[in-house]
Amino acid sequence: MQRIDLATAASRLHEMSAVRILAHQHPDGDTLGSAYALARALQSIGKHTCVDCVDPLPHDFTFCAKGYTPDYMDGTESIVTVDVADAKLLGRSYYEKYGGIVDLNIDHHSTNTGFARETYLEEDSAATAELVADLIDLLCVVWTTDIAACIYAGISTDTGCFRYAGTTSRSHRYAARMMEFGVQTEPLDRMFFETKTRSFAALERLALEGFRFFCKGQVCLMVVTQEMYRKSGSNEDEFIRLVPQTRQIEGVLVGIAIRERSDGSWKISLRTHLPIDASAICAKLGGGGHAVAAGCESFKPLEETIADIVRYTGEALQAAGLPV
Amino acid sequence: MQRIDLATAASRLHEMSAVRILAHQHPDGDTLGSAYALARALQSIGKHTCVDCVDPLPHDFTFCAKGYTPDYMDGTESIVTVDVADAKLLGRSYYEKYGGIVDLNIDHHSTNTGFARETYLEEDSAATAELVADLIDLLCVVWTTDIAACIYAGISTDTGCFRYAGTTSRSHRYAARMMEFGVQTEPLDRMFFETKTRSFAALERLALEGFRFFCKGQVCLMVVTQEMYRKSGSNEDEFIRLVPQTRQIEGVLVGIAIRERSDGSWKISLRTHLPIDASAICAKLGGGGHAVAAGCESFKPLEETIADIVRYTGEALQAAGLPV
């Protein structure tokens, strides 16, 4: 990986004239906020820019693009990726088209594969949007409320509104600055964190009804079936937001969410509190992930699937000296 | 009301030698964080202090008192209240005992009644803890992680973790400083915002099952009965946390939560999005409150109670030009 520092990254952007900025697939607030903030900022200093993503812009983030008009469509100019840890996360067709020709990648993931020609990577930052804010400062862009709102969105969504462990004092200082540039944060955070679709609320109700507890209340398990998607009008994308709820109940150290895939197999998502290692438990079923969030799959019937994951979880609790 | 400024308030505290710091009844993070931060800070510069409240310290906030030993029990010394808008909010017995003899009140509520001899009031601050932080700076206290954790708790809880409209850029700057004093914010915020008791989770499940929608999905109504408290093992205190959920569903402008009191009458809580005025609707049933959060009561049977509040809500939607 060819790593470059902040000043070099700013200088590279300064040298570009037409820039395609790529967000990752299933785009979230950080990749989109970073992309649109950078596109707006570069455009304001005379560059031609467009923002591109294999997936459409989710409804929640249309504000990022509001009032921004791409003025560059196609060509042989510079390709910049934001918040993309691995070229494969561009999505299959974009990976094939752009995967090998990215000039600069701006990212904060420690798992970054270094696929770009040059990479500006800060693993200690809570969001890529923090790096983009620093670049904007160095490029002597005049901050606008629109640019600041994109940066705020990136930081707020990637820190779970300043709740996740990755949040730093710098995250709060960036947020303060963005508010001073005029960003009204309450409507944004309400949209990101406090709004449920009717179908999500219906799925949530069905899922909560079926919560099951194991290992003296230390394990909470939720199952979502295709039938529940049909009943609620919800889908897998919305299901993801339910997963953390399994771990929110007092005394629960391991939250397990099992969802039925359209082929009848099961996808298992684990959320743990330390010292329980989610990835070690999922590895027993051929999966993996991080210490507090991991996943695996099962092709057995549901009750056997539950028995397997609960057994491995119980063993992990026992190994940690906890009563099961 | 005798209002004093920050420097005068600091000077008053500097002149005190033994200080009883009073928190309000049903104490929350801001009154407790403010009280314990101030008590620790004053003690560190040689004052004798104690923290006092008519109600016991809730489990979530025991960390505020950890390692702090009151060194003052009773006497004729100074009385300071924090985050107390009205002397009655001290609770009946404390109101009778201290209501008339408070030397200094430090508060951020615009509804402050000016009951104290002198009041240091900043209505634009998101939390009283922000004012206490400023006082601590002026008193030349050496900041400790424990003091900073109390301040952070006050700000984080009173801003709903930086989500509420009252959050300012200063709130974020205080948060940044407290993190730099060593506060680990993630475990605190997880405890404040991401943890549910088993009984609360059970009540939530029962309440969500009964969600009803009116006025083309613009009104979401929830009913909680005494029977549901019994089934879930939950209670009114926990119920309060459910109320905002009525307003979180997409398209909902008015969330209505109706709870049965032990005498069989009904307490109605409204949460609205602007321009719908919650207090105007509740006023029709003899209640009141704020623009987006208000309440009233009903002694009629449940279905009549629902019909009343839904009718008045529908009229308010209609008056705002919305289809019902």
Coordinates of N, CA, C and O in Angstrom, one line a residue, chain B residues 125-257:
Chain B
S125 N -28.1 27.4 27.5 CA -27.2 26.2 27.6 C -28.0 25.0 27.6 O -29.2 24.9 28.1
A126 N -27.5 23.9 27.0 CA -28.2 22.7 26.8 C -28.3 21.9 28.2 O -29.2 21.1 28.3
A127 N -27.5 22.3 29.1 CA -27.5 21.5 30.4 C -26.9 22.4 31.5 O -26.0 23.2 31.2
T128 N -27.4 22.2 32.7 CA -26.8 22.9 33.9 C -25.3 22.5 34.0 O -24.5 23.3 34.4
A129 N -25.0 21.3 33.7 CA -23.6 20.8 33.8 C -22.6 21.7 33.0 O -21.5 21.8 33.4
E130 N -23.1 22.3 31.9 CA -22.2 23.2 31.1 C -21.9 24.4 32.0 O -20.7 24.9 32.0
L131 N -22.8 24.9 32.8 CA -22.6 26.1 33.6 C -21.6 25.7 34.8 O -20.7 26.5 35.1
V132 N -21.8 24.5 35.3 CA -20.9 24.0 36.4 C -19.5 23.9 35.8 O -18.5 24.2 36.5
A133 N -19.4 23.4 34.6 CA -18.0 23.3 34.0 C -17.3 24.7 34.0 O -16.2 24.8 34.3
D134 N -18.1 25.7 33.6 CA -17.5 27.1 33.5 C -17.1 27.5 34.9 O -16.1 28.2 35.1
L135 N -18.0 27.2 35.9 CA -17.6 27.6 37.3 C -16.4 26.9 37.8 O -15.5 27.5 38.4
I136 N -16.3 25.7 37.4 CA -15.1 24.9 37.8 C -13.8 25.5 37.2 O -12.8 25.6 37.9
D137 N -13.9 25.9 36.0 CA -12.8 26.6 35.4 C -12.4 27.9 36.1 O -11.2 28.1 36.4
L138 N -13.4 28.7 36.5 CA -13.1 30.0 37.1 C -12.6 29.8 38.6 O -11.9 30.6 39.1
L139 N -13.0 28.6 39.2 CA -12.5 28.4 40.5 C -11.1 27.8 40.6 O -10.6 27.5 41.6
C140 N -10.5 27.7 39.4 CA -9.2 27.1 39.3 C -9.0 25.7 39.9 O -8.0 25.4 40.5
V141 N -10.1 24.9 39.7 CA -10.0 23.6 40.2 C -9.2 22.8 39.2 O -9.2 23.0 38.0
V142 N -8.4 21.8 39.7 CA -7.7 20.9 38.8 C -8.7 19.8 38.4 O -9.2 19.1 39.2
W143 N -8.9 19.8 37.1 CA -9.9 18.8 36.6 C -9.4 17.4 36.8 O -8.3 17.1 36.6
T144 N -10.4 16.5 37.2 CA -10.1 15.1 37.3 C -11.0 14.4 36.4 O -12.0 14.9 35.9
T145 N -10.7 13.1 36.1 CA -11.5 12.3 35.2 C -12.9 12.1 35.9 O -13.9 12.2 35.2
D146 N -12.9 12.0 37.2 CA -14.2 11.8 37.9 C -15.1 13.1 37.8 O -16.3 12.9 37.5
I147 N -14.5 14.2 37.9 CA -15.3 15.5 37.8 C -15.8 15.5 36.3 O -17.0 15.8 36.1
A148 N -14.9 15.3 35.4 CA -15.3 15.4 34.0 C -16.4 14.4 33.6 O -17.3 14.7 32.8
A149 N -16.4 13.2 34.2 CA -17.4 12.2 33.9 C -18.8 12.7 34.3 O -19.8 12.4 33.7
C150 N -18.8 13.3 35.5 CA -20.1 13.9 36.0 C -20.6 15.0 35.0 O -21.8 15.0 34.7
I151 N -19.7 15.8 34.6 CA -20.1 16.9 33.6 C -20.6 16.3 32.3 O -21.7 16.6 31.8
Y152 N -19.8 15.3 31.8 CA -20.2 14.6 30.6 C -21.6 14.0 30.7 O -22.5 14.1 29.8
A153 N -21.9 13.3 31.9 CA -23.2 12.7 32.1 C -24.3 13.7 32.0 O -25.3 13.4 31.4
G154 N -24.1 14.9 32.6 CA -25.1 15.9 32.6 C -25.4 16.4 31.2 O -26.6 16.5 30.8
I155 N -24.4 16.6 30.4 CA -24.6 17.1 29.1 C -25.2 16.0 28.2 O -26.1 16.3 27.4
S156 N -24.6 14.8 28.2 CA -25.1 13.8 27.4 C -26.5 13.4 27.6 O -27.3 13.3 26.7
T157 N -26.9 13.3 28.9 CA -28.3 12.9 29.2 C -29.3 14.0 28.8 O -30.4 13.8 28.3
D158 N -28.9 15.3 29.1 CA -29.8 16.4 28.9 C -30.0 16.7 27.4 O -30.9 17.4 27.0
T159 N -29.0 16.3 26.6 CA -29.1 16.5 25.1 C -29.6 15.3 24.4 O -29.6 15.3 23.1
G160 N -30.0 14.2 25.1 CA -30.3 12.9 24.5 C -29.1 12.4 23.6 O -29.3 12.0 22.5
C161 N -27.9 12.5 24.2 CA -26.7 12.2 23.5 C -26.6 13.1 22.2 O -26.4 12.6 21.1
F162 N -26.7 14.4 22.4 CA -26.4 15.4 21.3 C -27.4 15.3 20.2 O -27.2 15.8 19.1
R163 N -28.6 14.8 20.5 CA -29.7 14.7 19.5 C -30.7 15.8 19.6 O -31.4 16.1 18.6
Y164 N -31.0 16.3 20.8 CA -32.1 17.2 20.9 C -31.8 18.6 20.3 O -30.6 19.0 20.2
A165 N -32.9 19.3 20.1 CA -32.7 20.6 19.4 C -31.9 21.6 20.3 O -31.3 22.5 19.8
G166 N -31.9 21.4 21.6 CA -31.2 22.3 22.5 C -29.7 22.2 22.4 O -28.9 23.0 22.9
T167 N -29.2 21.1 21.8 CA -27.7 20.9 21.6 C -27.1 22.0 20.9 O -27.6 22.5 19.9
T168 N -26.0 22.5 21.4 CA -25.2 23.6 20.7 C -23.8 23.1 20.4 O -23.4 22.1 20.9
S169 N -23.1 24.0 19.7 CA -21.7 23.6 19.4 C -20.9 23.6 20.7 O -20.0 22.8 20.8
R170 N -21.3 24.4 21.6 CA -20.6 24.4 22.9 C -20.8 23.1 23.6 O -19.9 22.6 24.3
S171 N -22.0 22.5 23.5 CA -22.2 21.1 24.1 C -21.1 20.2 23.6 O -20.5 19.4 24.4
H172 N -20.9 20.2 22.3 CA -19.9 19.3 21.7 C -18.5 19.7 22.2 O -17.6 18.8 22.4
R173 N -18.2 21.0 22.3 CA -16.9 21.4 22.8 C -16.6 20.9 24.2 O -15.5 20.5 24.6
Y174 N -17.7 21.1 25.1 CA -17.5 20.5 26.5 C -17.3 19.0 26.4 O -16.4 18.5 27.1
A175 N -18.0 18.3 25.6 CA -17.8 16.9 25.5 C -16.4 16.5 25.1 O -15.8 15.6 25.7
A176 N -15.9 17.3 24.1 CA -14.5 17.0 23.6 C -13.5 17.2 24.8 O -12.7 16.4 25.0
R177 N -13.7 18.3 25.6 CA -12.8 18.6 26.7 C -12.9 17.5 27.7 O -11.9 17.0 28.3
M178 N -14.1 17.0 28.0 CA -14.3 16.0 29.1 C -13.6 14.7 28.6 O -13.0 14.0 29.4
M179 N -13.7 14.4 27.3 CA -13.0 13.2 26.8 C -11.5 13.4 27.0 O -10.8 12.4 27.3
E180 N -11.0 14.6 26.8 CA -9.6 14.9 26.9 C -9.1 14.8 28.3 O -8.0 14.6 28.6
F181 N -10.1 14.9 29.3 CA -9.8 14.7 30.7 C -9.8 13.2 31.1 O -9.8 12.9 32.2
G182 N -10.1 12.4 30.1 CA -10.0 11.0 30.3 C -11.3 10.2 30.4 O -11.3 9.0 30.7
V183 N -12.4 10.9 30.2 CA -13.7 10.2 30.3 C -13.9 9.2 29.1 O -13.7 9.5 28.0
Q184 N -14.2 8.0 29.5 CA -14.6 7.0 28.5 C -16.1 7.1 28.3 O -16.9 6.7 29.2
T185 N -16.5 7.6 27.2 CA -17.9 8.0 27.1 C -18.8 6.8 26.6 O -20.0 6.8 26.9
E186 N -18.2 5.8 25.9 CA -19.0 4.8 25.4 C -19.7 4.0 26.4 O -20.9 3.7 26.3
P187 N -19.1 3.5 27.5 CA -19.8 2.8 28.5 C -20.9 3.6 29.2 O -22.0 3.1 29.5
L188 N -20.6 4.9 29.4 CA -21.7 5.8 30.0 C -22.9 5.9 29.1 O -24.0 5.7 29.5
D189 N -22.6 6.2 27.8 CA -23.8 6.4 26.9 C -24.5 5.1 26.7 O -25.7 5.0 26.5
R190 N -23.8 3.9 26.7 CA -24.4 2.7 26.5 C -25.4 2.4 27.7 O -26.5 2.0 27.5
M191 N -24.9 2.8 28.9 CA -25.8 2.6 30.1 C -27.0 3.6 30.0 O -28.1 3.2 30.3
F192 N -26.7 4.8 29.6 CA -27.8 5.8 29.6 C -28.9 5.5 28.5 O -30.1 5.7 28.7
F193 N -28.4 5.1 27.3 CA -29.2 5.1 26.1 C -29.5 3.7 25.5 O -30.4 3.6 24.7
E194 N -28.6 2.8 25.8 CA -28.7 1.5 25.0 C -29.1 0.3 25.9 O -29.0 -0.8 25.4
T195 N -29.4 0.6 27.1 CA -29.7 -0.5 28.0 C -31.2 -0.5 28.5 O -31.7 0.5 28.9
K196 N -31.8 -1.7 28.3 CA -33.2 -1.9 28.8 C -33.2 -2.9 29.9 O -32.5 -3.9 29.7
T197 N -34.1 -2.7 30.9 CA -34.3 -3.8 31.8 C -35.1 -4.8 31.2 O -35.8 -4.6 30.2
R198 N -35.1 -6.1 31.7 CA -36.0 -7.1 31.2 C -37.4 -6.7 31.2 O -38.2 -7.0 30.3
S199 N -37.8 -6.1 32.4 CA -39.2 -5.7 32.5 C -39.6 -4.6 31.5 O -40.7 -4.6 30.9
F200 N -38.7 -3.6 31.3 CA -39.0 -2.6 30.3 C -39.1 -3.3 28.9 O -40.1 -2.9 28.1
A201 N -38.2 -4.2 28.5 CA -38.3 -4.8 27.2 C -39.7 -5.6 27.1 O -40.3 -5.6 26.0
A202 N -40.1 -6.2 28.2 CA -41.4 -6.9 28.2 C -42.6 -5.9 28.0 O -43.5 -6.1 27.2
L203 N -42.5 -4.8 28.7 CA -43.6 -3.8 28.6 C -43.6 -3.2 27.1 O -44.6 -3.0 26.5
E204 N -42.4 -2.9 26.6 CA -42.2 -2.4 25.3 C -42.9 -3.3 24.3 O -43.7 -2.9 23.4
R205 N -42.7 -4.6 24.4 CA -43.3 -5.6 23.5 C -44.8 -5.5 23.6 O -45.4 -5.5 22.5
L206 N -45.3 -5.5 24.8 CA -46.8 -5.4 24.9 C -47.3 -4.1 24.4 O -48.4 -4.1 23.7
A207 N -46.6 -3.0 24.6 CA -47.1 -1.7 24.1 C -47.1 -1.7 22.6 O -48.0 -1.2 22.0
L208 N -46.0 -2.1 22.0 CA -45.9 -2.1 20.5 C -47.0 -2.9 19.9 O -47.5 -2.5 18.8
E209 N -47.3 -4.0 20.5 CA -48.4 -4.9 19.9 C -49.6 -4.1 19.7 O -50.4 -4.4 18.8
G210 N -49.9 -3.2 20.6 CA -51.2 -2.5 20.6 C -51.1 -1.1 19.9 O -52.1 -0.3 20.0
F211 N -50.1 -0.8 19.2 CA -50.0 0.5 18.5 C -51.2 0.6 17.6 O -51.6 -0.3 16.8
R212 N -51.9 1.8 17.6 CA -53.0 2.1 16.7 C -52.7 3.3 15.9 O -52.1 4.3 16.4
F213 N -53.2 3.4 14.7 CA -52.9 4.6 13.8 C -54.2 5.2 13.5 O -55.2 4.5 13.2
F214 N -54.2 6.5 13.4 CA -55.4 7.3 13.0 C -55.0 8.4 12.0 O -53.8 8.7 11.9
C215 N -56.0 9.1 11.4 CA -55.8 10.3 10.6 C -54.7 10.0 9.5 O -53.7 10.7 9.4
K216 N -55.0 8.9 8.7 CA -54.1 8.6 7.6 C -52.6 8.3 8.1 O -51.7 8.8 7.4
G217 N -52.5 7.7 9.2 CA -51.1 7.4 9.7 C -50.4 8.5 10.3 O -49.2 8.4 10.6
Q218 N -51.0 9.7 10.5 CA -50.3 10.8 11.1 C -50.4 10.8 12.6 O -49.7 11.6 13.2
V219 N -51.3 9.9 13.1 CA -51.4 9.8 14.6 C -51.1 8.4 15.0 O -51.7 7.5 14.4
C220 N -50.2 8.2 15.9 CA -49.9 6.9 16.4 C -50.2 6.8 17.9 O -49.8 7.7 18.7
L221 N -51.0 5.9 18.3 CA -51.5 5.8 19.7 C -51.1 4.5 20.4 O -51.2 3.4 19.8
M222 N -50.7 4.7 21.6 CA -50.2 3.5 22.5 C -51.0 3.6 23.8 O -51.2 4.7 24.3
V223 N -51.4 2.4 24.3 CA -52.1 2.4 25.6 C -51.3 1.4 26.5 O -51.0 0.3 26.0
V224 N -51.1 1.8 27.7 CA -50.5 1.0 28.7 C -51.4 0.9 29.9 O -51.8 1.9 30.5
T225 N -51.7 -0.3 30.2 CA -52.7 -0.6 31.3 C -51.9 -1.1 32.6 O -50.8 -1.6 32.5
Q226 N -52.6 -1.0 33.7 CA -52.1 -1.6 34.9 C -51.8 -3.1 34.8 O -50.8 -3.6 35.3
E227 N -52.7 -3.8 34.0 CA -52.5 -5.2 33.7 C -51.2 -5.4 33.0 O -50.5 -6.4 33.2
M228 N -50.8 -4.5 32.1 CA -49.5 -4.6 31.3 C -48.3 -4.4 32.3 O -47.3 -5.1 32.1
Y229 N -48.5 -3.5 33.2 CA -47.4 -3.4 34.2 C -47.2 -4.7 35.0 O -46.1 -5.2 35.2
R230 N -48.4 -5.3 35.4 CA -48.3 -6.6 36.1 C -47.7 -7.7 35.3 O -46.8 -8.4 35.7
K231 N -48.1 -7.8 34.0 CA -47.6 -8.9 33.2 C -46.1 -8.8 32.9 O -45.4 -9.7 32.9
S232 N -45.6 -7.5 32.8 CA -44.2 -7.3 32.4 C -43.3 -7.1 33.6 O -42.1 -7.2 33.5
G233 N -43.9 -6.8 34.8 CA -43.1 -6.5 35.9 C -42.6 -5.0 35.8 O -41.7 -4.6 36.6
S234 N -43.1 -4.2 34.9 CA -42.6 -2.9 34.7 C -43.5 -1.9 35.5 O -44.3 -2.3 36.3
N235 N -43.2 -0.6 35.3 CA -44.0 0.4 36.1 C -44.0 1.7 35.3 O -43.5 1.9 34.2
E236 N -44.7 2.7 35.9 CA -44.8 4.0 35.3 C -43.5 4.7 35.0 O -43.4 5.4 34.0
D237 N -42.5 4.6 35.9 CA -41.2 5.2 35.6 C -40.6 4.7 34.3 O -40.0 5.5 33.6
E238 N -40.7 3.4 34.1 CA -40.2 2.9 32.9 C -41.0 3.3 31.6 O -40.5 3.5 30.6
F239 N -42.3 3.3 31.9 CA -43.2 3.7 30.8 C -42.8 5.0 30.1 O -42.9 5.1 28.8
I240 N -42.3 6.0 30.9 CA -42.0 7.3 30.3 C -41.0 7.1 29.1 O -41.1 7.9 28.1
R241 N -40.1 6.2 29.2 CA -39.2 6.0 28.1 C -39.8 5.5 26.8 O -39.2 5.6 25.7
L242 N -41.0 4.9 26.9 CA -41.7 4.4 25.7 C -42.4 5.6 24.9 O -42.6 5.4 23.7
V243 N -42.7 6.6 25.6 CA -43.5 7.7 25.0 C -43.0 8.2 23.7 O -43.7 8.3 22.7
P244 N -41.7 8.5 23.6 CA -41.2 9.0 22.3 C -41.3 8.1 21.1 O -41.4 8.5 20.0
Q245 N -41.5 6.8 21.4 CA -41.6 5.8 20.3 C -42.8 6.0 19.5 O -42.9 5.7 18.3
T246 N -43.9 6.6 20.1 CA -45.1 6.9 19.3 C -44.9 7.8 18.2 O -45.6 7.8 17.2
R247 N -43.9 8.7 18.3 CA -43.6 9.8 17.3 C -42.5 9.4 16.4 O -42.2 10.1 15.4
Q248 N -41.9 8.2 16.5 CA -40.7 7.9 15.7 C -41.1 7.3 14.4 O -40.2 7.1 13.6
I249 N -42.4 6.9 14.2 CA -42.7 6.2 12.9 C -42.9 7.2 11.8 O -43.5 8.2 12.0
E250 N -42.3 6.9 10.7 CA -42.4 7.7 9.5 C -43.8 8.2 9.2 O -44.7 7.3 9.2
G251 N -44.0 9.4 9.0 CA -45.3 10.0 8.7 C -46.1 10.4 9.9 O -47.2 11.0 9.7
V252 N -45.7 10.0 11.1 CA -46.5 10.3 12.3 C -46.1 11.7 12.7 O -44.9 12.1 12.9
L253 N -47.1 12.5 12.9 CA -46.9 13.9 13.4 C -47.3 14.0 14.8 O -46.8 14.9 15.5
V254 N -48.2 13.2 15.3 CA -48.6 13.2 16.7 C -48.5 11.8 17.3 O -49.2 10.9 16.8
G255 N -47.7 11.7 18.3 CA -47.7 10.4 19.1 C -48.5 10.6 20.4 O -48.3 11.6 21.1
I256 N -49.3 9.6 20.7 CA -50.2 9.7 21.9 C -49.9 8.5 22.7 O -50.0 7.4 22.2
A257 N -49.5 8.7 24.0 CA -49.4 7.6 24.9 C -50.3 7.8 26.0 O -50.4 8.8 26.7

